PDB file of C-alpha atoms and ligand atoms in Angstrom:
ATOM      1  CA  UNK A   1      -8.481  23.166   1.000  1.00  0.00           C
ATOM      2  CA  UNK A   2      -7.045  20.025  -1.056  1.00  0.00           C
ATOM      3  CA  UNK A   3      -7.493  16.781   2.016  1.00  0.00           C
ATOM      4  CA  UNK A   4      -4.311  14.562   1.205  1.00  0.00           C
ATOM      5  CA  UNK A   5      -3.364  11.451   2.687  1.00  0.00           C
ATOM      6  CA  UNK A   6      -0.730   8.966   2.494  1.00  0.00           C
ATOM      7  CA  UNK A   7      -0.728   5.654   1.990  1.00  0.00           C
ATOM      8  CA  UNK A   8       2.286   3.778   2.476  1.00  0.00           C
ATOM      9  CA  UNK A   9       3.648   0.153   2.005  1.00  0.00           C
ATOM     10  CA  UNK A  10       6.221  -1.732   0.685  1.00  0.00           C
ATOM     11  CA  UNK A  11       3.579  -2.870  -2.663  1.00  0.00           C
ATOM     12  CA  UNK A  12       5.347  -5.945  -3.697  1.00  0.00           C
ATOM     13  CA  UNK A  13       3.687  -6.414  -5.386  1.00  0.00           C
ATOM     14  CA  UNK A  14      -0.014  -4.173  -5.252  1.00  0.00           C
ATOM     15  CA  UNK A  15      -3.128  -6.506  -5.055  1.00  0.00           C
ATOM     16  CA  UNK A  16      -6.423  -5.971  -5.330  1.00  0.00           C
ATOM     17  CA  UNK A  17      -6.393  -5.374  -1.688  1.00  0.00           C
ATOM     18  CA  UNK A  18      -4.398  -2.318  -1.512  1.00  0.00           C
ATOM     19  CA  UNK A  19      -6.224  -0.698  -4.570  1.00  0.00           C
ATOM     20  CA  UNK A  20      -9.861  -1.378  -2.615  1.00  0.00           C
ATOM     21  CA  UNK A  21      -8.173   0.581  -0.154  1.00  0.00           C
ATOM     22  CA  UNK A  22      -6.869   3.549  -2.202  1.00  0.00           C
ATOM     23  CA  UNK A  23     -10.836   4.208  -3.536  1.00  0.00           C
ATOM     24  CA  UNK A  24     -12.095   3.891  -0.221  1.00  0.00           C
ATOM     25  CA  UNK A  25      -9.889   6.508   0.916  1.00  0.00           C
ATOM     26  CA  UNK A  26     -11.016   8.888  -2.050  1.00  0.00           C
ATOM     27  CA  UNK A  27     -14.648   8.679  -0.408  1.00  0.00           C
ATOM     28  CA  UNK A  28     -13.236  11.304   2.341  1.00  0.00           C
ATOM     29  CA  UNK A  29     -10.021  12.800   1.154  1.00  0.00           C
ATOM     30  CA  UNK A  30      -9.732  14.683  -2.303  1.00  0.00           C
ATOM     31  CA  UNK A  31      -5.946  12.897  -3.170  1.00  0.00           C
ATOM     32  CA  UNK A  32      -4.014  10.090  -2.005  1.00  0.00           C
ATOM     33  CA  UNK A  33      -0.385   9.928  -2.221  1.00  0.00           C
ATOM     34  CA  UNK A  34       0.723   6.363  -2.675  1.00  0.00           C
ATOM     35  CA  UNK A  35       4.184   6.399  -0.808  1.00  0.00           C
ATOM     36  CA  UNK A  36       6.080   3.135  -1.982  1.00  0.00           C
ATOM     37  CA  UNK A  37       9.036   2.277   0.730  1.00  0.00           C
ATOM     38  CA  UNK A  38      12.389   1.037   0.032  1.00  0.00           C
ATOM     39  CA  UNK A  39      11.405  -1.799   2.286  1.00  0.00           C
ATOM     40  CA  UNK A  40      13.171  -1.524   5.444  1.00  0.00           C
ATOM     41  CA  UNK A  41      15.139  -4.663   5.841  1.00  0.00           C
ATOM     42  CA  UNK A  42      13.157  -6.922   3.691  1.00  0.00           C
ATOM     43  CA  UNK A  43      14.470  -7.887   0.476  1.00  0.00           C
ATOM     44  CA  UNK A  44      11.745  -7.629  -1.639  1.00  0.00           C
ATOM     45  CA  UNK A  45      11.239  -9.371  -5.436  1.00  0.00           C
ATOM     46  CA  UNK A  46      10.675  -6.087  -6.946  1.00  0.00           C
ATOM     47  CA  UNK A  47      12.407  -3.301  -7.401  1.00  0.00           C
ATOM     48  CA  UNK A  48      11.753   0.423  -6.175  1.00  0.00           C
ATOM     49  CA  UNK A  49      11.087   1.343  -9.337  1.00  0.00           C
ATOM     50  CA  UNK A  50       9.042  -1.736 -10.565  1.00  0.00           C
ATOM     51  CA  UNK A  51       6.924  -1.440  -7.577  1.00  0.00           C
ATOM     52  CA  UNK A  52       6.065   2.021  -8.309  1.00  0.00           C
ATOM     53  CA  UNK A  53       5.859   1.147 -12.127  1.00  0.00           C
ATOM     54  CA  UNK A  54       3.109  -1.397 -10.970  1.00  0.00           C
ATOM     55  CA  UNK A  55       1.209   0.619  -8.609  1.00  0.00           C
ATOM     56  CA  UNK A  56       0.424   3.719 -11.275  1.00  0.00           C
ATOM     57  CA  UNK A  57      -0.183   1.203 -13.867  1.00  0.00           C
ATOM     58  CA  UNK A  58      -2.467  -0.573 -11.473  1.00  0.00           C
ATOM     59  CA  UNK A  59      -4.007   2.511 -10.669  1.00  0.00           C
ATOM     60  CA  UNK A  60      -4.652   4.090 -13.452  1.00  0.00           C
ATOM     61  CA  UNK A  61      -4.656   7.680 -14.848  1.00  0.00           C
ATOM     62  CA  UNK A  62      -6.797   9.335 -11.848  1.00  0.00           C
ATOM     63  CA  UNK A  63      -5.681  12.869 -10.811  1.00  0.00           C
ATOM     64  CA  UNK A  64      -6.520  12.296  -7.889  1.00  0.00           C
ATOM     65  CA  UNK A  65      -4.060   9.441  -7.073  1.00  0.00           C
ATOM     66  CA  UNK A  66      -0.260   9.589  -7.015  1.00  0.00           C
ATOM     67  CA  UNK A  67       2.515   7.213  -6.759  1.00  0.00           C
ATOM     68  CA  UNK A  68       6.052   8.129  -5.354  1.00  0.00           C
ATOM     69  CA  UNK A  69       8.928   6.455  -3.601  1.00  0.00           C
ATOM     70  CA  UNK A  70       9.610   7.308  -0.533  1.00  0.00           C
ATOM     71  CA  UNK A  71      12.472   6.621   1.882  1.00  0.00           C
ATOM     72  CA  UNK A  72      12.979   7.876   5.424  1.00  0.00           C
ATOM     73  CA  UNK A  73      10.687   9.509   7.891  1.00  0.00           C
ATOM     74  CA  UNK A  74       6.773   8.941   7.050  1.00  0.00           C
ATOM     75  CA  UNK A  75       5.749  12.261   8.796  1.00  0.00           C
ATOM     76  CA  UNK A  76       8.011  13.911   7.308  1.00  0.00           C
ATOM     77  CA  UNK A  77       7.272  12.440   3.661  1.00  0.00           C
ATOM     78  CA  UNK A  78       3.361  13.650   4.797  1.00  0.00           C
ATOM     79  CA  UNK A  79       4.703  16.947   5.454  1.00  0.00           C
ATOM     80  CA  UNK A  80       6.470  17.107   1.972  1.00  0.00           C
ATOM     81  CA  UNK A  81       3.351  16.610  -0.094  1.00  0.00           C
ATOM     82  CA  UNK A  82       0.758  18.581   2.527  1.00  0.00           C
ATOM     83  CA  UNK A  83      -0.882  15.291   3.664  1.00  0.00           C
ATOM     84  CA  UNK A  84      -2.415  15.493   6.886  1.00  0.00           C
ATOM     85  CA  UNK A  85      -3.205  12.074   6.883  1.00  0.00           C
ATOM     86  CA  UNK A  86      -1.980   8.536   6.870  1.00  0.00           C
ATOM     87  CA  UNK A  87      -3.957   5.344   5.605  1.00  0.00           C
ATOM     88  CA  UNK A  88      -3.087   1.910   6.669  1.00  0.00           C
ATOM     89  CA  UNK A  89      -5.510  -1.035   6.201  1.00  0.00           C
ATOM     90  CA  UNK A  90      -6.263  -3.712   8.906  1.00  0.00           C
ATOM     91  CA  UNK A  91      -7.402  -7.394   8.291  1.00  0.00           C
ATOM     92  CA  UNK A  92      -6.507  -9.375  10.760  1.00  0.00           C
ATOM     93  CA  UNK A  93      -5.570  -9.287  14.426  1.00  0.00           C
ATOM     94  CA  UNK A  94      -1.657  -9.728  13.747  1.00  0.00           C
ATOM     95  CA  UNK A  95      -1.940  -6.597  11.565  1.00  0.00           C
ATOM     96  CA  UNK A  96      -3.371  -4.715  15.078  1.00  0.00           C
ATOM     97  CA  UNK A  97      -0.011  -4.904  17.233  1.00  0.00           C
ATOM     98  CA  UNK A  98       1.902  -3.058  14.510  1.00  0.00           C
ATOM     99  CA  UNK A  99       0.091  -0.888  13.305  1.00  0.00           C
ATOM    100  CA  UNK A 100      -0.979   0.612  16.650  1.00  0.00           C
ATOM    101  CA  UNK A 101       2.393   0.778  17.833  1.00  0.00           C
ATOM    102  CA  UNK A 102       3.345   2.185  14.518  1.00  0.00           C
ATOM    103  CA  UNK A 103       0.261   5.084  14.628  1.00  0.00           C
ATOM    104  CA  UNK A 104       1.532   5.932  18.361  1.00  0.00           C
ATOM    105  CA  UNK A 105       4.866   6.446  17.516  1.00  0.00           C
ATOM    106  CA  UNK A 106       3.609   8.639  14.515  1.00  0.00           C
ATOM    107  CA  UNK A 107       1.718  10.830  16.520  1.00  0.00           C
ATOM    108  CA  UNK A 108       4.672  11.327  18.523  1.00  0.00           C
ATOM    109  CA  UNK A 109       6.836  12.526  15.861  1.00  0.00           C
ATOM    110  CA  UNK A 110       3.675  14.499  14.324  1.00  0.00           C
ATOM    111  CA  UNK A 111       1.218  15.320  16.484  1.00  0.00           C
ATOM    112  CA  UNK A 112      -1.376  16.935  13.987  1.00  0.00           C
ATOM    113  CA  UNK A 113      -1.059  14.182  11.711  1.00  0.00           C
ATOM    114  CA  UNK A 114      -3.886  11.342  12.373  1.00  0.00           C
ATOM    115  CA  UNK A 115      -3.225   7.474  10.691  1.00  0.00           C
ATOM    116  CA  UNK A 116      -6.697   6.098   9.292  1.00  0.00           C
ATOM    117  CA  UNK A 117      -7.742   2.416   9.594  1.00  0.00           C
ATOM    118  CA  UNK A 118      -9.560   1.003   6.881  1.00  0.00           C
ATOM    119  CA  UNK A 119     -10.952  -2.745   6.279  1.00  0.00           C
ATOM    120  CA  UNK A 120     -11.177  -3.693   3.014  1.00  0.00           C
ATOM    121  CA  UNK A 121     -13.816  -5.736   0.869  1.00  0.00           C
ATOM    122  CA  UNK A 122     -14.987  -8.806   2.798  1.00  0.00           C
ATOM    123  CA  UNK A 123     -13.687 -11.154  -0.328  1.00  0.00           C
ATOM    124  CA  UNK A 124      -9.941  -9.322  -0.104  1.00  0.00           C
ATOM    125  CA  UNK A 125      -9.831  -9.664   3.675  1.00  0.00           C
ATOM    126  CA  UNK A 126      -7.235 -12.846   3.161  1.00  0.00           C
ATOM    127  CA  UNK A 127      -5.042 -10.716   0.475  1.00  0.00           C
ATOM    128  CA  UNK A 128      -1.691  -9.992   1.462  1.00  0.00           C
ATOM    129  CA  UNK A 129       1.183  -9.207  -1.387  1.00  0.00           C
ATOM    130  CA  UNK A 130       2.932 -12.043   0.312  1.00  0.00           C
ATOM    131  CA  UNK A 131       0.657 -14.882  -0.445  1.00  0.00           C
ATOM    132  CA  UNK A 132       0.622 -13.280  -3.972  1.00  0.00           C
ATOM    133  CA  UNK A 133       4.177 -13.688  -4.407  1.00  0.00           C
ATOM    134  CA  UNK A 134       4.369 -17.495  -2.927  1.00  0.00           C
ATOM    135  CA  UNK A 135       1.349 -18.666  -4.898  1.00  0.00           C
ATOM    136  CA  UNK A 136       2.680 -17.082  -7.677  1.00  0.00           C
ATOM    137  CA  UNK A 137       6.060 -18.941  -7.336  1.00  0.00           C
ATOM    138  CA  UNK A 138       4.323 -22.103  -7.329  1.00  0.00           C
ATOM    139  CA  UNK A 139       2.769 -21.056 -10.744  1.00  0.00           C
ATOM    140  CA  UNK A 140      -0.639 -20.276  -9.155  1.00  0.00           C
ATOM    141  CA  UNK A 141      -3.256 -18.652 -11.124  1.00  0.00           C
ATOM    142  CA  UNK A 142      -3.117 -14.850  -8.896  1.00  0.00           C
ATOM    143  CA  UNK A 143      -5.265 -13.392 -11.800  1.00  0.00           C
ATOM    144  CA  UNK A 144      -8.462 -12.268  -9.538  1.00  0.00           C
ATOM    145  CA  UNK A 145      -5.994 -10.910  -7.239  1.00  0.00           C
ATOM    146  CA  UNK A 146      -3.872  -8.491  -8.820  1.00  0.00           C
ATOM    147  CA  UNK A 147      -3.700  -6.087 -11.832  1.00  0.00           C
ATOM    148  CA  UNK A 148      -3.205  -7.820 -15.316  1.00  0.00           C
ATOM    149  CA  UNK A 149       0.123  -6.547 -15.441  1.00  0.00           C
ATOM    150  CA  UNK A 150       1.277  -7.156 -11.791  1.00  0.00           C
ATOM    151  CA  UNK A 151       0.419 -11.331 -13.010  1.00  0.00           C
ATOM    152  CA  UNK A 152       2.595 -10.499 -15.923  1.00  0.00           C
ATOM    153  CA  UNK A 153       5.648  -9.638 -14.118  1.00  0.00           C
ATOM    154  CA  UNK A 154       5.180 -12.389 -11.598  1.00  0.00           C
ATOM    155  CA  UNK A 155       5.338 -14.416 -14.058  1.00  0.00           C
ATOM    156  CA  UNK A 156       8.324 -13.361 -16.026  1.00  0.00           C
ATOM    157  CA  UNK A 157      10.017 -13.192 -12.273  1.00  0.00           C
ATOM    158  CA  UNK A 158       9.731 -16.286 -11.707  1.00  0.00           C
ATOM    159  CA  UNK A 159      10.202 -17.918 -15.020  1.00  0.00           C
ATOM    160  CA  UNK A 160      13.457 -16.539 -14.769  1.00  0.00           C
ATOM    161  CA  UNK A 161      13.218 -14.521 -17.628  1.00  0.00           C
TER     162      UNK A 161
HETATM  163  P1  ADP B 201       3.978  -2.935   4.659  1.00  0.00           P
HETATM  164  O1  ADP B 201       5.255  -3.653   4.376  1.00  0.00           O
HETATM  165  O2  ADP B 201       4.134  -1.500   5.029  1.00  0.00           O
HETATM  166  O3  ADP B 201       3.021  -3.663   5.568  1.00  0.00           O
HETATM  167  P2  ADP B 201       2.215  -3.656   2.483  1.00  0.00           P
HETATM  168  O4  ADP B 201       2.395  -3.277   1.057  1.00  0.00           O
HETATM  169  O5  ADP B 201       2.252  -5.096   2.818  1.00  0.00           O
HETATM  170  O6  ADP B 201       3.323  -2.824   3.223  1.00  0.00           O
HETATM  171  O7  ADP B 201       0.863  -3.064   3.038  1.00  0.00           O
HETATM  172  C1  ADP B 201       0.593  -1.683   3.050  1.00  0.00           C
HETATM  173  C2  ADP B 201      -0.695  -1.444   3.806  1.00  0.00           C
HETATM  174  O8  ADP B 201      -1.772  -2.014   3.081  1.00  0.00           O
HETATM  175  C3  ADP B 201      -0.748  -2.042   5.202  1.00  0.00           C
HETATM  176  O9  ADP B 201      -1.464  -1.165   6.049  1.00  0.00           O
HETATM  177  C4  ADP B 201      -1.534  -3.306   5.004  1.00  0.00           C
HETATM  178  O10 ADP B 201      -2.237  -3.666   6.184  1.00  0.00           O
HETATM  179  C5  ADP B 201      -2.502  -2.866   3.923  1.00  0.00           C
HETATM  180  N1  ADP B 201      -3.007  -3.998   3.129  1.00  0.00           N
HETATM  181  C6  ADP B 201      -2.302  -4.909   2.447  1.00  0.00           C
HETATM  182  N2  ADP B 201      -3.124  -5.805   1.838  1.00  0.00           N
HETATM  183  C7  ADP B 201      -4.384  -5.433   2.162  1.00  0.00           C
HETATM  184  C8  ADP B 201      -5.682  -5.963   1.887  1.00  0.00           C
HETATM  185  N3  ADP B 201      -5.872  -7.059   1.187  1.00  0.00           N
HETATM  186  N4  ADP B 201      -6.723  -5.318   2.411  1.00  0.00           N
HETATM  187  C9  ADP B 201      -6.533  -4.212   3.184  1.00  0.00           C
HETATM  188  N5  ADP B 201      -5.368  -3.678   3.481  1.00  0.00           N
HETATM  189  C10 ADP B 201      -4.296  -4.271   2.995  1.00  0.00           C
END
């Protein structure tokens, strides 16, 4: 039996931080479907398909990873790809409120589906796409923090080219 579990998030753009969390969720499941949101309300600087575009590139050619947009009902998405699981990170104590209200109300739609915590690598604790995207404005160097190509496209985004 194949162990799938979804990770989603809005990825705009995917750091270093999300990735760490991807391979540390191939330790215990055999494929992880990388579900990138529409982004509720938010606007956000990329676009659907750049932020999916980023992600596999990020990524890499692994079998056992997969990137996909997603919009609507999580559980549901889970059910559409045979995941039985969901993988959120948590690094701070603001991320706790959310996400545990978020899990709850998961469980409630989908009772046999369980959300995963995981903390990532002590040094990308701090890393939040976010704080990517305003350093990056500001023409910081986000190198160490994100895919070679993800610091490409920040840059062209906000060069204005
Ligand atoms: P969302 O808008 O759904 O929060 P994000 O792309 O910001 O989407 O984050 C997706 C998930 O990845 C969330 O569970 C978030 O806590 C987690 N995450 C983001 N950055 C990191 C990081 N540096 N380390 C661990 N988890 C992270």
């Amino acid at each position: 039996m194949t162990r799938t579990a979804v990770y989603p998030g809005s990825f705009d753009p995917i750091t270093r931080g999300h990735e760490d969390l991807v391979r540390r969720g191939l330790v215990f499941v055999d494929r992880v479907v990388v579900a990138v949101t529409t982004a509720g309300g938010k606007a956000p600087l990329f676009t659907l398909e750049e932020r999916v575009a980023l992600a596999r590139t990020t990524l890499g050619e692994d079998p056992r990873i997969e990137v996909r947009p997603f919009d609507g009902l999580l559980v549901e998405f889970c059910d559409s790809v045979g995941a039985t699981m969901i993988l959120r990170g948590l690094r701070y104590v603001s991320d706790f409120e959310y996400e545990y209200q978020m899990a709850l109300m998961n469980r409630k739609l989908a009772a046999t589906i369980e959300t995963i915590f995981l903390v990532p690598a002590f040094d990308l604790t701090f890393l939040s796409a976010s704080l990517v995207r305003e350093v990056s404005r500001f023409g910081g160097d986000v190198s160490t923090l994100v895919h070679p190509s993800v610091a490409k496209a920040l840059a062209k985004k906000f060069s204005g080219a």
